[in-house]
Amino acid sequence: MPQAVRFDNYGDIDVLEVREVPRPSPADGEVLVRVRAAGINPGENAIRLGALHERWPATFPSGEGSDLAGVIEEVGRGVRTWSAGDEVIGWVDTRSSHAELVVVPAAHLVPRDPAVSWKAGGSLFVAGTTAHANVRAVGAGPGDTIVVAGAAGGVGSLTVQLLRHTGATVIGLAGEFNHAWLREHGVLPVAYGDGVLNRIRELAPEGVDAFVDNFGDGYVDLALELGVAKDRINTIIDFAGAARTGVKAEGMTGSANVEVLTELVKLVAAGDLEVPIAATYPLGEVREAYRALMRRHTRGKIVLVPQ
């Protein structure tokens, strides 16, 4: 029997289990995918803890995971766009991609370009479309100076690259371990912590035009202190701060679709967008993968590799 991640109640990482489950069967308009790689995301950790119960409640036993890349094993009735053996990148909305086999709507998949690794493809959808939405939310363009908090994380590492493609000057807040990587991608690195406001002002004496917060922990207030207009500040994590101040918290809104995913795959295949992979773990080590994620010091994505 195939294996999948499950948890029976909200709780810390130790509620996660890898269990044998019945083989899924695709319904009309669906396909069955054997997963080669599936990224993990901080939002999944928050859901498992119950921190997002009001927004996205879990039903138990719950699965986990959205991102995936894999090979189609079976197609359901009415599916004309895919065949068994096709290599695909996509997502599910059913919290089920952390598994060996997963049923996916046929409309949630795009072809995997051979130039895109399984690991990159399997961790692209959530982080990539969120990064795409970040760029759009702050209206990035040539001549802008834009600060990105959490600039080397899963979303941040893609956001800074997409912002650079718009012609903006990008200042990236990150630990010194990630500064060389940011410089290699045309980003001006700044260490976070005490004195960060002055360090940003030294790099941007004429002011900051927009601010993307991928980290939380007071960066919405820092953006306002820098004089950034509220409609050019976007946070993907500090919902309370956004509600309090009136800045944006758009998440993946408007970008979570196959058109954007196709665009991202093309950028990765062309070498114009790097998806940094911080670490990979087999499915059976899902707890260890989340422990690494929650240290919040990884560069890029952590990926589960079921086989």
mmCIF file of C-alpha atoms in Angstrom:
data_model
loop_
_atom_site.group_PDB
_atom_site.id
_atom_site.type_symbol
_atom_site.label_atom_id
_atom_site.label_comp_id
_atom_site.label_asym_id
_atom_site.label_seq_id
_atom_site.Cartn_x
_atom_site.Cartn_y
_atom_site.Cartn_z
ATOM 1 C CA MET A 1 0.000 0.000 0.000
ATOM 2 C CA PRO A 2 1.231 3.548 -0.698
ATOM 3 C CA GLN A 3 2.360 5.791 2.120
ATOM 4 C CA ALA A 4 1.196 9.296 3.008
ATOM 5 C CA VAL A 5 1.648 11.836 5.801
ATOM 6 C CA ARG A 6 -1.276 12.024 8.230
ATOM 7 C CA PHE A 7 -2.130 13.681 11.546
ATOM 8 C CA ASP A 8 -5.183 13.126 13.749
ATOM 9 C CA ASN A 9 -5.257 16.351 15.760
ATOM 10 C CA TYR A 10 -3.641 19.763 15.933
ATOM 11 C CA GLY A 11 -0.261 19.778 17.582
ATOM 12 C CA ASP A 12 3.486 20.066 17.300
ATOM 13 C CA ILE A 13 5.650 18.216 14.796
ATOM 14 C CA ASP A 14 5.322 14.937 16.677
ATOM 15 C CA VAL A 15 1.666 14.538 15.595
ATOM 16 C CA LEU A 16 2.867 13.850 12.048
ATOM 17 C CA GLU A 17 2.913 10.202 11.004
ATOM 18 C CA VAL A 18 3.647 8.361 7.777
ATOM 19 C CA ARG A 19 0.983 5.692 7.254
ATOM 20 C CA GLU A 20 -0.046 3.150 4.694
ATOM 21 C CA VAL A 21 -3.216 4.333 2.962
ATOM 22 C CA PRO A 22 -5.533 2.880 0.309
ATOM 23 C CA ARG A 23 -4.400 3.497 -3.248
ATOM 24 C CA PRO A 24 -6.192 6.666 -4.456
ATOM 25 C CA SER A 25 -8.329 6.526 -7.594
ATOM 26 C CA PRO A 26 -8.812 9.517 -9.892
ATOM 27 C CA ALA A 27 -12.380 10.694 -10.461
ATOM 28 C CA ASP A 28 -13.640 12.473 -13.576
ATOM 29 C CA GLY A 29 -11.232 15.246 -14.553
ATOM 30 C CA GLU A 30 -8.487 13.979 -12.259
ATOM 31 C CA VAL A 31 -5.223 12.075 -12.636
ATOM 32 C CA LEU A 32 -3.181 9.929 -10.266
ATOM 33 C CA VAL A 33 0.408 11.133 -9.868
ATOM 34 C CA ARG A 34 3.337 9.235 -8.392
ATOM 35 C CA VAL A 35 5.119 11.991 -6.506
ATOM 36 C CA ARG A 36 8.824 12.470 -7.142
ATOM 37 C CA ALA A 37 9.181 15.628 -5.011
ATOM 38 C CA ALA A 38 6.933 17.751 -2.808
ATOM 39 C CA GLY A 39 7.961 20.975 -1.103
ATOM 40 C CA ILE A 40 7.029 21.869 2.450
ATOM 41 C CA ASN A 41 5.851 25.328 3.469
ATOM 42 C CA PRO A 42 5.539 27.353 6.695
ATOM 43 C CA GLY A 43 1.782 27.695 6.156
ATOM 44 C CA GLU A 44 1.420 23.917 6.463
ATOM 45 C CA ASN A 45 3.159 24.076 9.825
ATOM 46 C CA ALA A 46 0.747 26.789 10.973
ATOM 47 C CA ILE A 47 -2.262 24.749 9.824
ATOM 48 C CA ARG A 48 -1.027 21.669 11.701
ATOM 49 C CA LEU A 49 -0.577 23.727 14.869
ATOM 50 C CA GLY A 50 -4.165 24.981 14.556
ATOM 51 C CA ALA A 51 -2.986 28.587 14.269
ATOM 52 C CA LEU A 52 -5.043 29.070 11.087
ATOM 53 C CA HIS A 53 -8.152 27.162 12.210
ATOM 54 C CA GLU A 54 -10.457 30.126 11.660
ATOM 55 C CA ARG A 55 -9.103 30.675 8.153
ATOM 56 C CA TRP A 56 -8.297 27.122 6.983
ATOM 57 C CA PRO A 57 -9.695 24.511 9.394
ATOM 58 C CA ALA A 58 -8.402 20.963 9.181
ATOM 59 C CA THR A 59 -10.595 17.861 9.107
ATOM 60 C CA PHE A 60 -9.140 14.729 10.661
ATOM 61 C CA PRO A 61 -7.377 12.571 9.837
ATOM 62 C CA SER A 62 -5.700 15.259 7.778
ATOM 63 C CA GLY A 63 -3.136 14.941 5.025
ATOM 64 C CA GLU A 64 -0.585 17.596 4.212
ATOM 65 C CA GLY A 65 1.077 19.358 1.319
ATOM 66 C CA SER A 66 0.215 21.343 -1.829
ATOM 67 C CA ASP A 67 3.288 21.389 -4.101
ATOM 68 C CA LEU A 68 4.249 18.393 -6.222
ATOM 69 C CA ALA A 69 6.134 17.099 -9.223
ATOM 70 C CA GLY A 70 5.807 13.574 -10.473
ATOM 71 C CA VAL A 71 4.740 11.097 -13.131
ATOM 72 C CA ILE A 72 1.138 10.390 -14.073
ATOM 73 C CA GLU A 73 0.165 6.772 -13.380
ATOM 74 C CA GLU A 74 -3.526 6.851 -14.248
ATOM 75 C CA VAL A 75 -6.034 9.267 -15.796
ATOM 76 C CA GLY A 76 -9.678 9.614 -14.861
ATOM 77 C CA ARG A 77 -12.622 9.776 -17.212
ATOM 78 C CA GLY A 78 -12.832 12.833 -19.421
ATOM 79 C CA VAL A 79 -9.125 13.691 -19.202
ATOM 80 C CA ARG A 80 -7.767 14.358 -22.689
ATOM 81 C CA THR A 81 -4.771 16.561 -21.878
ATOM 82 C CA TRP A 82 -2.644 13.978 -20.042
ATOM 83 C CA SER A 83 -1.568 10.382 -20.393
ATOM 84 C CA ALA A 84 0.115 7.818 -18.167
ATOM 85 C CA GLY A 85 3.854 8.447 -18.128
ATOM 86 C CA ASP A 86 3.637 12.239 -18.514
ATOM 87 C CA GLU A 87 5.962 14.203 -16.231
ATOM 88 C CA VAL A 88 4.152 17.071 -14.513
ATOM 89 C CA ILE A 89 4.431 19.924 -12.026
ATOM 90 C CA GLY A 90 1.423 21.188 -10.122
ATOM 91 C CA TRP A 91 -0.515 21.424 -6.914
ATOM 92 C CA VAL A 92 -3.497 20.186 -4.933
ATOM 93 C CA ASP A 93 -5.920 22.059 -2.696
ATOM 94 C CA THR A 94 -6.689 18.930 -0.671
ATOM 95 C CA ARG A 95 -3.589 18.898 1.589
ATOM 96 C CA SER A 96 -2.400 15.609 0.192
ATOM 97 C CA SER A 97 0.844 15.968 -1.805
ATOM 98 C CA HIS A 98 3.098 14.674 0.993
ATOM 99 C CA ALA A 99 2.528 11.144 -0.202
ATOM 100 C CA GLU A 100 3.742 8.549 -2.660
ATOM 101 C CA LEU A 101 0.552 8.788 -4.727
ATOM 102 C CA VAL A 102 -1.840 11.706 -4.983
ATOM 103 C CA VAL A 103 -4.958 12.497 -6.966
ATOM 104 C CA VAL A 104 -4.660 15.856 -8.749
ATOM 105 C CA PRO A 105 -7.159 17.823 -10.853
ATOM 106 C CA ALA A 106 -5.952 17.656 -14.448
ATOM 107 C CA ALA A 107 -6.331 21.443 -14.628
ATOM 108 C CA HIS A 108 -3.774 21.920 -11.830
ATOM 109 C CA LEU A 109 -0.842 20.534 -13.798
ATOM 110 C CA VAL A 110 1.709 21.775 -16.313
ATOM 111 C CA PRO A 111 4.370 19.780 -18.189
ATOM 112 C CA ARG A 112 7.744 19.397 -16.492
ATOM 113 C CA ASP A 113 10.495 20.789 -18.667
ATOM 114 C CA PRO A 114 13.488 18.392 -18.538
ATOM 115 C CA ALA A 115 15.657 21.378 -17.602
ATOM 116 C CA VAL A 116 13.673 21.758 -14.351
ATOM 117 C CA SER A 117 14.790 19.342 -11.651
ATOM 118 C CA TRP A 118 12.234 17.252 -9.791
ATOM 119 C CA LYS A 119 13.158 19.050 -6.574
ATOM 120 C CA ALA A 120 12.738 22.513 -8.063
ATOM 121 C CA GLY A 121 9.491 21.595 -9.794
ATOM 122 C CA GLY A 122 8.103 19.903 -6.708
ATOM 123 C CA SER A 123 8.586 22.996 -4.578
ATOM 124 C CA LEU A 124 7.653 25.676 -7.105
ATOM 125 C CA PHE A 125 3.920 26.297 -6.896
ATOM 126 C CA VAL A 126 3.329 27.788 -3.430
ATOM 127 C CA ALA A 127 6.576 29.745 -3.120
ATOM 128 C CA GLY A 128 6.676 30.743 -6.784
ATOM 129 C CA THR A 129 3.124 31.998 -7.080
ATOM 130 C CA THR A 130 3.415 33.795 -3.733
ATOM 131 C CA ALA A 131 6.583 35.499 -4.959
ATOM 132 C CA HIS A 132 4.807 36.422 -8.194
ATOM 133 C CA ALA A 133 1.943 37.914 -6.154
ATOM 134 C CA ASN A 134 4.445 39.849 -4.013
ATOM 135 C CA VAL A 135 5.864 41.541 -7.087
ATOM 136 C CA ARG A 136 2.447 42.484 -8.386
ATOM 137 C CA ALA A 137 1.146 43.617 -4.979
ATOM 138 C CA VAL A 138 3.827 46.268 -4.544
ATOM 139 C CA GLY A 139 3.688 47.463 -8.156
ATOM 140 C CA ALA A 140 7.384 46.835 -8.772
ATOM 141 C CA GLY A 141 9.041 48.478 -11.747
ATOM 142 C CA PRO A 142 12.206 50.107 -13.100
ATOM 143 C CA GLY A 143 13.660 52.768 -10.813
ATOM 144 C CA ASP A 144 12.022 51.407 -7.657
ATOM 145 C CA THR A 145 13.999 50.612 -4.537
ATOM 146 C CA ILE A 146 12.345 47.687 -2.774
ATOM 147 C CA VAL A 147 13.207 46.056 0.544
ATOM 148 C CA VAL A 148 12.480 42.340 1.039
ATOM 149 C CA ALA A 149 12.432 40.839 4.538
ATOM 150 C CA GLY A 150 13.215 37.142 4.648
ATOM 151 C CA ALA A 151 15.038 37.578 1.363
ATOM 152 C CA ALA A 152 16.712 34.163 1.229
ATOM 153 C CA GLY A 153 13.850 31.924 2.353
ATOM 154 C CA GLY A 154 11.597 29.808 0.162
ATOM 155 C CA VAL A 155 9.416 32.713 -0.975
ATOM 156 C CA GLY A 156 11.971 35.451 -0.474
ATOM 157 C CA SER A 157 14.659 33.887 -2.666
ATOM 158 C CA LEU A 158 12.209 33.801 -5.574
ATOM 159 C CA THR A 159 10.730 37.220 -4.800
ATOM 160 C CA VAL A 160 14.077 39.008 -4.986
ATOM 161 C CA GLN A 161 14.856 37.422 -8.350
ATOM 162 C CA LEU A 162 11.466 38.298 -9.834
ATOM 163 C CA LEU A 163 11.796 41.850 -8.515
ATOM 164 C CA ARG A 164 15.192 42.168 -10.197
ATOM 165 C CA HIS A 165 13.570 41.110 -13.485
ATOM 166 C CA THR A 166 11.315 44.189 -13.228
ATOM 167 C CA GLY A 167 14.356 46.482 -13.153
ATOM 168 C CA ALA A 168 13.980 47.391 -9.478
ATOM 169 C CA THR A 169 16.847 47.852 -7.051
ATOM 170 C CA VAL A 170 16.373 45.217 -4.354
ATOM 171 C CA ILE A 171 17.616 45.348 -0.760
ATOM 172 C CA GLY A 172 17.430 41.948 0.899
ATOM 173 C CA LEU A 173 17.267 41.429 4.661
ATOM 174 C CA ALA A 174 18.899 38.143 5.610
ATOM 175 C CA GLY A 175 21.495 36.538 7.825
ATOM 176 C CA GLU A 176 25.102 37.030 6.777
ATOM 177 C CA PHE A 177 25.300 33.371 5.715
ATOM 178 C CA ASN A 178 23.057 34.292 2.765
ATOM 179 C CA HIS A 179 24.667 37.590 1.765
ATOM 180 C CA ALA A 180 26.973 36.128 -0.873
ATOM 181 C CA TRP A 181 24.047 34.335 -2.553
ATOM 182 C CA LEU A 182 22.033 37.570 -2.596
ATOM 183 C CA ARG A 183 24.915 39.511 -4.156
ATOM 184 C CA GLU A 184 25.272 36.837 -6.839
ATOM 185 C CA HIS A 185 21.644 37.509 -7.764
ATOM 186 C CA GLY A 186 21.988 41.287 -7.928
ATOM 187 C CA VAL A 187 20.512 41.974 -4.497
ATOM 188 C CA LEU A 188 21.993 44.379 -1.934
ATOM 189 C CA PRO A 189 22.182 42.391 1.332
ATOM 190 C CA VAL A 190 21.499 43.876 4.744
ATOM 191 C CA ALA A 191 21.789 42.064 8.078
ATOM 192 C CA TYR A 192 18.656 42.050 10.183
ATOM 193 C CA GLY A 193 18.645 42.921 13.889
ATOM 194 C CA ASP A 194 19.445 46.065 15.849
ATOM 195 C CA GLY A 195 20.245 49.027 13.616
ATOM 196 C CA VAL A 196 18.560 47.592 10.513
ATOM 197 C CA LEU A 197 16.639 50.832 9.886
ATOM 198 C CA ASN A 198 19.838 52.848 9.622
ATOM 199 C CA ARG A 199 21.532 50.215 7.484
ATOM 200 C CA ILE A 200 18.664 50.356 4.996
ATOM 201 C CA ARG A 201 18.738 54.166 4.922
ATOM 202 C CA GLU A 202 22.470 54.113 4.207
ATOM 203 C CA LEU A 203 21.845 51.955 1.125
ATOM 204 C CA ALA A 204 18.760 53.933 0.063
ATOM 205 C CA PRO A 205 19.451 57.585 0.924
ATOM 206 C CA GLU A 206 16.688 58.719 -1.439
ATOM 207 C CA GLY A 207 14.133 56.510 0.257
ATOM 208 C CA VAL A 208 12.404 53.155 -0.173
ATOM 209 C CA ASP A 209 9.522 52.814 -2.629
ATOM 210 C CA ALA A 210 8.084 49.427 -1.615
ATOM 211 C CA PHE A 211 8.492 46.712 1.004
ATOM 212 C CA VAL A 212 7.803 42.956 0.936
ATOM 213 C CA ASP A 213 7.557 41.167 4.280
ATOM 214 C CA ASN A 214 8.088 37.400 4.115
ATOM 215 C CA PHE A 215 9.096 37.031 7.757
ATOM 216 C CA GLY A 216 6.800 38.893 10.162
ATOM 217 C CA ASP A 217 8.226 39.970 13.510
ATOM 218 C CA GLY A 218 7.545 43.710 13.158
ATOM 219 C CA TYR A 219 8.665 44.343 9.593
ATOM 220 C CA VAL A 220 5.345 45.979 8.679
ATOM 221 C CA ASP A 221 6.111 48.693 11.236
ATOM 222 C CA LEU A 222 9.661 49.004 9.926
ATOM 223 C CA ALA A 223 8.303 49.578 6.426
ATOM 224 C CA LEU A 224 6.026 52.344 7.664
ATOM 225 C CA GLU A 225 8.903 53.898 9.608
ATOM 226 C CA LEU A 226 10.870 53.957 6.354
ATOM 227 C CA GLY A 227 8.068 56.063 4.877
ATOM 228 C CA VAL A 228 6.729 53.442 2.458
ATOM 229 C CA ALA A 229 3.124 54.019 1.381
ATOM 230 C CA LYS A 230 0.677 51.449 2.759
ATOM 231 C CA ASP A 231 -0.438 50.353 -0.689
ATOM 232 C CA ARG A 232 3.143 49.437 -1.543
ATOM 233 C CA ILE A 233 3.735 47.232 1.490
ATOM 234 C CA ASN A 234 2.782 43.558 1.276
ATOM 235 C CA THR A 235 3.117 40.928 4.005
ATOM 236 C CA ILE A 236 2.525 37.215 3.481
ATOM 237 C CA ILE A 237 2.648 36.343 7.178
ATOM 238 C CA ASP A 238 1.772 39.228 9.525
ATOM 239 C CA PHE A 239 -2.007 39.249 9.091
ATOM 240 C CA ALA A 240 -2.524 40.980 12.435
ATOM 241 C CA GLY A 241 -0.071 43.708 11.472
ATOM 242 C CA ALA A 242 -1.814 44.184 8.134
ATOM 243 C CA ALA A 243 -5.219 44.469 9.815
ATOM 244 C CA ARG A 244 -3.835 46.965 12.322
ATOM 245 C CA THR A 245 -2.032 49.183 9.825
ATOM 246 C CA GLY A 246 -3.964 48.788 6.569
ATOM 247 C CA VAL A 247 -1.066 47.442 4.499
ATOM 248 C CA LYS A 248 -1.597 44.633 1.996
ATOM 249 C CA ALA A 249 -1.635 40.922 2.817
ATOM 250 C CA GLU A 250 -2.393 39.449 -0.578
ATOM 251 C CA GLY A 251 -0.732 36.030 -0.312
ATOM 252 C CA MET A 252 -1.119 34.069 -3.546
ATOM 253 C CA THR A 253 -4.198 36.016 -4.625
ATOM 254 C CA GLY A 254 -4.441 36.293 -8.389
ATOM 255 C CA SER A 255 -1.285 34.263 -9.028
ATOM 256 C CA ALA A 256 -2.247 30.733 -7.974
ATOM 257 C CA ASN A 257 -3.032 29.412 -11.448
ATOM 258 C CA VAL A 258 -1.528 27.357 -14.260
ATOM 259 C CA GLU A 259 -0.717 30.436 -16.327
ATOM 260 C CA VAL A 260 1.643 31.790 -13.665
ATOM 261 C CA LEU A 261 3.039 28.324 -12.931
ATOM 262 C CA THR A 262 3.782 27.864 -16.638
ATOM 263 C CA GLU A 263 5.602 31.195 -16.686
ATOM 264 C CA LEU A 264 7.663 30.209 -13.635
ATOM 265 C CA VAL A 265 8.588 26.838 -15.129
ATOM 266 C CA LYS A 266 9.807 28.605 -18.279
ATOM 267 C CA LEU A 267 11.955 30.983 -16.222
ATOM 268 C CA VAL A 268 13.519 28.101 -14.285
ATOM 269 C CA ALA A 269 14.130 26.089 -17.460
ATOM 270 C CA ALA A 270 15.818 29.080 -19.108
ATOM 271 C CA GLY A 271 18.101 29.633 -16.125
ATOM 272 C CA ASP A 272 16.469 32.972 -15.331
ATOM 273 C CA LEU A 273 15.048 31.857 -11.976
ATOM 274 C CA GLU A 274 16.899 29.696 -9.463
ATOM 275 C CA VAL A 275 14.940 27.626 -6.959
ATOM 276 C CA PRO A 276 17.477 27.105 -4.166
ATOM 277 C CA ILE A 277 17.090 23.725 -2.467
ATOM 278 C CA ALA A 278 18.183 23.868 1.158
ATOM 279 C CA ALA A 279 17.699 20.171 1.918
ATOM 280 C CA THR A 280 15.814 17.044 0.901
ATOM 281 C CA TYR A 281 14.286 14.378 3.133
ATOM 282 C CA PRO A 282 12.615 11.040 2.457
ATOM 283 C CA LEU A 283 8.912 10.928 3.250
ATOM 284 C CA GLY A 284 9.575 8.939 6.431
ATOM 285 C CA GLU A 285 11.617 11.854 7.833
ATOM 286 C CA VAL A 286 8.850 14.443 7.491
ATOM 287 C CA ARG A 287 9.211 15.460 11.141
ATOM 288 C CA GLU A 288 12.914 16.190 10.677
ATOM 289 C CA ALA A 289 12.100 18.202 7.546
ATOM 290 C CA TYR A 290 9.707 20.436 9.472
ATOM 291 C CA ARG A 291 12.159 20.863 12.321
ATOM 292 C CA ALA A 292 14.667 22.186 9.810
ATOM 293 C CA LEU A 293 12.053 24.464 8.253
ATOM 294 C CA MET A 294 10.992 26.002 11.547
ATOM 295 C CA ARG A 295 14.519 27.066 12.411
ATOM 296 C CA ARG A 296 13.827 29.768 9.794
ATOM 297 C CA HIS A 297 17.417 29.947 8.626
ATOM 298 C CA THR A 298 17.256 27.887 5.439
ATOM 299 C CA ARG A 299 18.118 29.237 2.001
ATOM 300 C CA GLY A 300 15.333 28.325 -0.370
ATOM 301 C CA LYS A 301 13.168 25.233 -0.157
ATOM 302 C CA ILE A 302 13.069 22.032 1.868
ATOM 303 C CA VAL A 303 11.717 19.141 -0.158
ATOM 304 C CA LEU A 304 10.272 15.717 0.594
ATOM 305 C CA VAL A 305 11.354 13.004 -1.842
ATOM 306 C CA PRO A 306 8.976 10.042 -1.483
ATOM 307 C CA GLN A 307 11.111 7.741 -3.687
#
